[in-house]
Amino acid sequence: MAVQWIQLLFVIQLLNGTSIDPSSLVDSTRKQSRHLDSLKQRRFPWTHSVLDWRRPLGCYDTSVQELIVIDDLLSALVGIEGRYISIKRVLGKEDNVMFRVDASMDLALQELAKWIFPLCESYLLITQFVESRSQFKTGLVNHAFAAALRTLLLDYQAMVAQLEHQFRLGRLSIQGLWFYCQPMMGSMQALSIVIKKASANNFVGSAVLNLLQSQAKAMAGDHAVRSLLEKMTQCASSAYLGILERWLYEGVIDDPYGEYFIAENKSLQKESLTHDYDAKYWHQRYSLKDDIPSFLANAAGTILITGKYLNVMRECGHNVQVPMSESLKLVSFGSNHHYLECIKVAYDFASGELLNLIKEKYDLMGKLRSIKHYLLLDQGDFLVHFMDIARDELVKRPDEISVEKLQSLLDLALRTTAAAADPCHEDLTCCVESSTLLQTLSTLKDLETSQSVSDKNDLEEPVNITGLETFSLSFKVQWPLSLVISRKALTKYQLIFRFLFHCKHVNRQLCGAWQVHQGVRALDMQGTAISVSSLLCRSMLKFINSLLHYLTFEVLEPNWHVMHNRLQAAKSIDEVIQHHDFFLDKCLRECLLLLPVLLKKVEKLKLICLQYAAATQWLISSSISIPKTGTPSDGSLGMKKFKQLKLRNQSQTLKLASENATVIASIRKFEREFSAELQSLGPILNSSAQAEPYLTHLAQWILGVGSDQKAFGI
């Protein structure tokens, strides 16, 4: 009955993780004192005078050999050499040991002893692992794993002590010893396999947990061994779950040994979002490592995002913590998947809190509406006033422009228009770039253009660029709104603004030229160069107005409303960022900024329009012999001056106009260049519209301009 009790006790202990109080066990220090002679003297008095440990074991009778071998095996089970069983380390492999028996031992006893040796080797291996992994540098997971193994070894040593007690009573044979060792043989060997792999690869943290879990799955056919390995995994993961809990509920990485599967890059600061186009803060400040615990692999992304959201709120000074309860404590990751429910609860809380914080306290939608007013020219009255008062500064070269003066003029325009009612108008600033729009697009490598826009042979860049080509607006954005409106996002807004601003400038110049033509209509100049020029100016105006209509009403407004609705329905800040970035990329493409072939054609047409508008005053003055007034051609030549033209001799004016063939030739040259570019743009738009359906409306507008030209015979 005692033997059966020992076997049952050990199995129960392995499965339940309990241990026997070592103080109640028989003192096992006899293995070091070699008191076999006293035992034999008590049970077999004749052995004291007969046994000589210097003689080979084969010199004794088989029954005596068995007693000696059992005694040596009991010592070997706890890693101590016996008199006829020695321990040899494998050369070059410090973790591997071999047990050897006296060659003269009975062959049957040798075979039985060799069956028990794997258990002895496993004990030594586990003991050495426990000692090495209890060091400070090995990490919390290894510390917890070593502690669990140490508890198991106490149970194992208790079992050996019970076997020794049976041996002292003369109730233990070598076959019985082998039988009683069976319950722990598979468990110890399975643990030794895990330990060998962990030691060979120097596993720490997640790697240890994955190794234990994979080994447990591999032992699915042995319920006792699998239960033991699962318990080891639970014990080893307790410290890891503590790190996970702090990250999920507080947004803090408490990982002194670098074992957690989320890495923190402290060199990336949130301030980079406002000035670095390629800021990696949001995506790389916290990132996933490769060694993710297998039981968290499917939830790793959610865990990462949850902690990031909580961390953002802490950075805002908004101390928030997921409400804790007993049901939300991460104590294990068993088959009931309770830990997945805890992760979901933490994610939902953090996501909702951050989204409310950004939308309500920091008024994200209000900031985006302000950016739409100013950078997408949704509220244009301030821009008209600004272009009027800042014209003298904008016509200078970029390096000659005073940004401070432009800023003061911009502030004046904002304060004296409807923009003054916007609480965010003070965040608007102006800047002057050093390159044209095409050159800027060519430097932004991350934009998905169909081909390079840096080919300067297709478009003659202005030799002397001015502030009208390089002026831009910017917006002051503070944390945490910089997560959504980052430097990259603002740069995309600025690209759209610069394109719209230059189109507005071309439109104003053509309007000025049109006013000049309207002023001289009273002189009855039909059939002269002025009437031809008037038709050309009308076609140019229709082109630029069609382009502006397409950009504002066909692209920006519809996409803005789609984005607005999506932002209202967003469930997390990542969805907000995704929808906002998608809006900007879609607007860039539909505004032709990512279609270099079309963009170059449009820029060429605008350049011809500007050249024509600049030459209009000379053309008109040459046609009707008006002295140059030195006034600009943007409409400042008012109706009063043209009323004075009636006082001149009409016959003299007609004579000069008819004789001035140079004027007509110049107008025809502008007309040919404009028509050629416009006609070449039509087929490109039609072909591109097949892949880019949004270009269909623009093609209709442009083709309509071309049809008007043909109708008027231009």
Short mmCIF file of C-alpha atoms in Angstrom, two decimals, residues 118-435:
data_model
loop_
_atom_site.label_atom_id
_atom_site.label_comp_id
_atom_site.label_asym_id
_atom_site.label_seq_id
_atom_site.Cartn_x
_atom_site.Cartn_y
_atom_site.Cartn_z
CA PRO A 118 17.07 9.66 -18.55
CA LEU A 119 15.18 10.74 -15.43
CA CYS A 120 18.47 11.40 -13.63
CA GLU A 121 19.76 13.43 -16.58
CA SER A 122 16.54 15.43 -16.74
CA TYR A 123 16.83 16.28 -13.05
CA LEU A 124 20.39 17.57 -13.47
CA LEU A 125 19.43 19.58 -16.54
CA ILE A 126 16.42 21.16 -14.82
CA THR A 127 18.43 21.95 -11.69
CA GLN A 128 21.14 23.67 -13.70
CA PHE A 129 18.52 25.63 -15.68
CA VAL A 130 16.81 26.80 -12.49
CA GLU A 131 20.11 28.09 -11.11
CA SER A 132 21.07 29.91 -14.34
CA ARG A 133 17.63 31.41 -15.01
CA SER A 134 17.25 32.75 -11.49
CA GLN A 135 19.85 35.42 -12.24
CA PHE A 136 18.82 39.06 -12.51
CA LYS A 137 19.53 39.48 -16.23
CA THR A 138 17.38 36.60 -17.50
CA GLY A 139 14.07 38.45 -17.18
CA LEU A 140 10.76 38.13 -15.40
CA VAL A 141 9.42 35.27 -17.49
CA ASN A 142 12.50 33.14 -16.86
CA HIS A 143 12.35 34.05 -13.18
CA ALA A 144 8.74 32.87 -12.96
CA PHE A 145 9.49 29.74 -14.99
CA ALA A 146 12.46 28.90 -12.77
CA ALA A 147 10.32 29.38 -9.64
CA ALA A 148 7.70 26.97 -11.02
CA LEU A 149 10.41 24.42 -11.80
CA ARG A 150 11.87 24.82 -8.33
CA THR A 151 8.48 23.96 -6.84
CA LEU A 152 8.27 20.91 -9.07
CA LEU A 153 11.75 19.79 -8.00
CA LEU A 154 10.68 19.93 -4.36
CA ASP A 155 7.90 17.47 -5.17
CA TYR A 156 10.36 15.33 -7.08
CA GLN A 157 12.81 15.27 -4.18
CA ALA A 158 9.97 14.35 -1.84
CA MET A 159 9.20 11.38 -4.09
CA VAL A 160 12.87 10.28 -4.02
CA ALA A 161 12.87 10.54 -0.22
CA GLN A 162 9.81 8.30 -0.05
CA LEU A 163 11.52 5.78 -2.31
CA GLU A 164 14.57 5.84 -0.07
CA HIS A 165 12.34 5.22 2.92
CA GLN A 166 10.91 2.15 1.20
CA PHE A 167 14.45 1.00 0.41
CA ARG A 168 15.45 1.30 4.07
CA LEU A 169 12.50 -0.88 4.93
CA GLY A 170 13.66 -3.48 2.42
CA ARG A 171 10.55 -3.10 0.26
CA LEU A 172 12.16 -1.68 -2.90
CA SER A 173 13.59 -3.73 -5.74
CA ILE A 174 15.15 -2.31 -8.86
CA GLN A 175 12.07 -3.29 -10.87
CA GLY A 176 9.94 -1.54 -8.28
CA LEU A 177 12.16 1.55 -8.55
CA TRP A 178 11.66 1.60 -12.31
CA PHE A 179 7.90 1.19 -11.87
CA TYR A 180 7.60 4.04 -9.39
CA CYS A 181 9.64 6.36 -11.60
CA GLN A 182 7.23 5.98 -14.51
CA PRO A 183 4.71 8.72 -13.51
CA MET A 184 7.31 11.50 -13.68
CA MET A 185 9.49 10.11 -16.48
CA GLY A 186 7.46 11.67 -19.33
CA SER A 187 6.99 14.98 -17.52
CA MET A 188 10.66 15.40 -16.69
CA GLN A 189 11.73 14.48 -20.21
CA ALA A 190 9.23 16.91 -21.74
CA LEU A 191 10.56 19.68 -19.49
CA SER A 192 14.14 18.77 -20.37
CA ILE A 193 13.31 19.17 -24.08
CA VAL A 194 11.91 22.63 -23.40
CA ILE A 195 14.93 23.56 -21.31
CA LYS A 196 17.42 22.37 -23.92
CA LYS A 197 15.76 24.50 -26.61
CA ALA A 198 15.48 27.50 -24.32
CA SER A 199 19.12 27.24 -23.27
CA ALA A 200 20.45 26.64 -26.78
CA ASN A 201 18.65 29.70 -28.16
CA ASN A 202 18.90 31.79 -24.98
CA PHE A 203 15.15 32.40 -25.04
CA VAL A 204 13.61 35.14 -22.93
CA GLY A 205 10.16 36.65 -22.58
CA SER A 206 7.69 35.76 -25.33
CA ALA A 207 9.98 33.11 -26.81
CA VAL A 208 9.86 31.08 -23.58
CA LEU A 209 6.06 31.26 -23.46
CA ASN A 210 5.75 30.24 -27.11
CA LEU A 211 8.12 27.33 -26.55
CA LEU A 212 6.15 26.06 -23.55
CA GLN A 213 2.85 26.42 -25.34
CA SER A 214 4.02 24.68 -28.52
CA GLN A 215 5.47 21.81 -26.46
CA ALA A 216 2.17 21.48 -24.57
CA LYS A 217 0.29 21.19 -27.86
CA ALA A 218 2.78 18.59 -29.08
CA MET A 219 1.99 16.45 -26.00
CA ALA A 220 -1.74 16.36 -26.68
CA GLY A 221 -1.74 12.55 -26.40
CA ASP A 222 -0.41 12.57 -22.84
CA HIS A 223 -2.93 14.38 -20.66
CA ALA A 224 -0.75 14.42 -17.53
CA VAL A 225 2.29 15.85 -19.32
CA ARG A 226 0.21 18.37 -21.23
CA SER A 227 -1.46 19.54 -18.01
CA LEU A 228 1.94 19.99 -16.39
CA LEU A 229 3.29 22.02 -19.33
CA GLU A 230 0.17 24.18 -19.40
CA LYS A 231 0.59 24.86 -15.70
CA MET A 232 4.23 25.78 -16.29
CA THR A 233 3.08 28.15 -19.03
CA GLN A 234 0.55 29.77 -16.72
CA CYS A 235 3.16 30.25 -14.00
CA ALA A 236 5.76 31.65 -16.43
CA SER A 237 3.23 34.05 -17.99
CA SER A 238 2.06 35.59 -14.72
CA ALA A 239 4.72 38.30 -14.77
CA TYR A 240 4.19 38.86 -18.50
CA LEU A 241 0.46 39.38 -17.98
CA GLY A 242 1.34 42.00 -15.36
CA ILE A 243 3.24 43.98 -18.02
CA LEU A 244 0.34 43.52 -20.43
CA GLU A 245 -2.17 44.71 -17.85
CA ARG A 246 -0.34 47.99 -17.20
CA TRP A 247 -0.11 48.70 -20.92
CA LEU A 248 -3.77 47.89 -21.53
CA TYR A 249 -5.15 49.80 -18.57
CA GLU A 250 -2.67 52.67 -18.16
CA GLY A 251 -0.74 52.97 -21.44
CA VAL A 252 2.59 52.43 -19.64
CA ILE A 253 5.32 49.97 -20.61
CA ASP A 254 6.78 48.59 -17.38
CA ASP A 255 9.33 46.27 -18.98
CA PRO A 256 12.72 46.43 -17.23
CA TYR A 257 14.16 43.47 -19.16
CA GLY A 258 12.85 44.25 -22.64
CA GLU A 259 10.65 41.14 -22.77
CA TYR A 260 7.37 42.77 -23.86
CA PHE A 261 6.31 42.41 -27.49
CA ILE A 262 5.82 46.18 -27.86
CA ALA A 263 8.92 48.32 -28.34
CA GLU A 264 9.13 52.02 -27.44
CA ASN A 265 11.33 54.37 -29.45
CA LYS A 266 11.87 57.32 -27.12
CA SER A 267 13.84 59.24 -29.74
CA LEU A 268 10.60 59.92 -31.63
CA GLN A 269 8.85 62.89 -30.06
CA LYS A 270 5.32 64.14 -30.70
CA GLU A 271 6.70 67.56 -31.69
CA SER A 272 8.00 66.03 -34.93
CA LEU A 273 4.41 65.74 -36.20
CA THR A 274 4.18 69.50 -36.69
CA HIS A 275 7.45 70.10 -38.55
CA ASP A 276 8.65 66.82 -40.07
CA TYR A 277 6.98 65.72 -43.32
CA ASP A 278 8.14 62.13 -42.81
CA ALA A 279 7.37 62.00 -39.08
CA LYS A 280 7.21 58.41 -37.85
CA TYR A 281 5.88 59.18 -34.38
CA TRP A 282 2.44 57.64 -34.61
CA HIS A 283 3.52 54.46 -36.38
CA GLN A 284 6.94 53.89 -34.88
CA ARG A 285 6.98 55.43 -31.39
CA TYR A 286 5.36 52.20 -30.29
CA SER A 287 5.69 49.17 -32.55
CA LEU A 288 5.31 45.41 -32.44
CA LYS A 289 8.34 43.18 -32.09
CA ASP A 290 8.70 39.89 -33.92
CA ASP A 291 8.45 37.64 -30.87
CA ILE A 292 4.76 37.95 -30.01
CA PRO A 293 3.24 35.33 -27.68
CA SER A 294 1.18 32.96 -29.78
CA PHE A 295 -1.87 33.33 -27.56
CA LEU A 296 -1.79 37.10 -28.18
CA ALA A 297 -0.91 37.00 -31.89
CA ASN A 298 -4.45 37.73 -33.12
CA ALA A 299 -4.96 40.53 -30.61
CA ALA A 300 -1.49 42.11 -30.82
CA GLY A 301 -2.62 44.98 -33.05
CA THR A 302 -5.54 45.80 -30.76
CA ILE A 303 -3.27 45.71 -27.71
CA LEU A 304 -0.78 48.06 -29.37
CA ILE A 305 -3.47 50.56 -30.37
CA THR A 306 -5.15 50.49 -26.95
CA GLY A 307 -1.97 51.45 -25.14
CA LYS A 308 -1.18 54.11 -27.75
CA TYR A 309 -4.57 55.74 -27.22
CA LEU A 310 -4.10 55.81 -23.44
CA ASN A 311 -0.59 57.18 -23.91
CA VAL A 312 -1.89 60.05 -26.09
CA MET A 313 -4.31 61.05 -23.36
CA ARG A 314 -1.52 60.98 -20.79
CA GLU A 315 0.58 63.19 -23.07
CA CYS A 316 -2.35 65.63 -23.09
CA GLY A 317 -2.32 65.75 -19.31
CA HIS A 318 -5.62 63.88 -19.28
CA ASN A 319 -4.98 61.15 -16.72
CA VAL A 320 -7.31 58.31 -17.55
CA GLN A 321 -7.32 54.66 -16.62
CA VAL A 322 -9.54 51.82 -17.72
CA PRO A 323 -12.02 51.13 -14.90
CA MET A 324 -10.73 48.08 -13.08
CA SER A 325 -12.74 45.26 -11.61
CA GLU A 326 -12.07 41.70 -10.54
CA SER A 327 -13.45 40.42 -13.83
CA LEU A 328 -10.96 42.54 -15.82
CA LYS A 329 -7.81 41.29 -14.10
CA LEU A 330 -5.50 39.36 -16.40
CA VAL A 331 -4.66 36.33 -14.29
CA SER A 332 -4.40 33.72 -17.03
CA PHE A 333 -4.95 33.05 -20.71
CA GLY A 334 -6.82 29.78 -20.45
CA SER A 335 -9.14 28.18 -22.96
CA ASN A 336 -12.07 30.35 -21.83
CA HIS A 337 -10.48 33.32 -23.65
CA HIS A 338 -11.32 35.67 -20.79
CA TYR A 339 -8.20 37.67 -21.57
CA LEU A 340 -9.58 38.49 -25.04
CA GLU A 341 -12.68 39.99 -23.45
CA CYS A 342 -10.49 42.12 -21.18
CA ILE A 343 -8.54 43.37 -24.21
CA LYS A 344 -11.74 44.30 -26.06
CA VAL A 345 -13.15 46.17 -23.06
CA ALA A 346 -9.90 48.13 -22.67
CA TYR A 347 -9.79 48.95 -26.40
CA ASP A 348 -13.39 50.16 -26.52
CA PHE A 349 -12.84 52.39 -23.51
CA ALA A 350 -9.55 53.91 -24.70
CA SER A 351 -10.80 54.44 -28.26
CA GLY A 352 -14.00 56.15 -27.15
CA GLU A 353 -12.28 58.36 -24.60
CA LEU A 354 -9.59 59.60 -27.01
CA LEU A 355 -12.07 60.21 -29.81
CA ASN A 356 -14.31 62.25 -27.52
CA LEU A 357 -11.31 64.17 -26.22
CA ILE A 358 -10.14 65.17 -29.70
CA LYS A 359 -13.60 65.91 -31.06
CA GLU A 360 -15.06 67.70 -28.07
CA LYS A 361 -12.25 69.33 -26.10
CA TYR A 362 -9.91 70.06 -29.02
CA ASP A 363 -12.68 70.60 -31.62
CA LEU A 364 -11.21 68.64 -34.50
CA MET A 365 -14.09 69.33 -36.88
CA GLY A 366 -13.93 73.05 -36.19
CA LYS A 367 -10.23 73.09 -36.99
CA LEU A 368 -10.79 71.15 -40.22
CA ARG A 369 -13.56 73.56 -41.26
CA SER A 370 -11.21 76.48 -40.71
CA ILE A 371 -8.55 74.82 -42.83
CA LYS A 372 -11.19 74.28 -45.52
CA HIS A 373 -12.13 77.96 -45.42
CA TYR A 374 -8.60 79.21 -45.88
CA LEU A 375 -6.48 76.55 -47.58
CA LEU A 376 -9.21 75.18 -49.84
CA LEU A 377 -10.58 78.70 -50.48
CA ASP A 378 -14.05 77.85 -49.27
CA GLN A 379 -14.35 81.39 -47.85
CA GLY A 380 -12.80 83.61 -50.50
CA ASP A 381 -13.60 87.18 -49.43
CA PHE A 382 -10.46 87.44 -47.32
CA LEU A 383 -8.37 86.17 -50.24
CA VAL A 384 -9.68 88.83 -52.63
CA HIS A 385 -8.88 91.55 -50.15
CA PHE A 386 -5.47 90.05 -49.42
CA MET A 387 -4.53 89.78 -53.10
CA ASP A 388 -5.48 93.42 -53.59
CA ILE A 389 -3.41 94.80 -50.71
CA ALA A 390 -0.48 92.37 -51.05
CA ARG A 391 -0.01 92.56 -54.82
CA ASP A 392 3.06 94.78 -54.68
CA GLU A 393 4.78 92.35 -52.34
CA LEU A 394 3.73 89.18 -54.17
CA VAL A 395 5.15 90.29 -57.54
CA LYS A 396 8.65 90.32 -56.05
CA ARG A 397 11.11 87.47 -56.22
CA PRO A 398 10.75 84.95 -53.38
CA ASP A 399 14.05 85.96 -51.76
CA GLU A 400 13.03 89.63 -51.81
CA ILE A 401 9.62 89.17 -50.19
CA SER A 402 9.14 90.18 -46.56
CA VAL A 403 7.20 87.37 -44.93
CA GLU A 404 6.56 89.59 -41.91
CA LYS A 405 4.91 92.19 -44.13
CA LEU A 406 2.81 89.55 -45.85
CA GLN A 407 1.75 88.22 -42.45
CA SER A 408 0.63 91.67 -41.30
CA LEU A 409 -1.31 92.15 -44.54
CA LEU A 410 -2.89 88.74 -44.10
CA ASP A 411 -3.91 89.59 -40.53
CA LEU A 412 -5.42 92.84 -41.82
CA ALA A 413 -7.39 90.98 -44.48
CA LEU A 414 -8.64 88.48 -41.91
CA ARG A 415 -9.73 91.15 -39.42
CA THR A 416 -11.60 93.22 -42.00
CA THR A 417 -13.59 90.40 -43.59
CA ALA A 418 -16.02 87.71 -42.48
CA ALA A 419 -13.05 85.57 -41.44
CA ALA A 420 -12.77 87.64 -38.24
CA ALA A 421 -15.70 85.65 -36.81
CA ASP A 422 -13.70 82.42 -37.07
CA PRO A 423 -12.00 81.67 -33.71
CA CYS A 424 -9.22 79.82 -35.54
CA HIS A 425 -8.24 82.65 -37.90
CA GLU A 426 -5.33 83.61 -35.66
CA ASP A 427 -3.73 80.22 -36.34
CA LEU A 428 -3.37 81.06 -40.03
CA THR A 429 0.15 81.99 -41.15
CA CYS A 430 1.74 82.70 -44.50
CA CYS A 431 4.94 81.39 -46.02
CA VAL A 432 6.87 81.72 -49.26
CA GLU A 433 8.36 78.60 -50.80
CA SER A 434 11.57 78.60 -52.81
CA SER A 435 10.34 76.44 -55.70
#
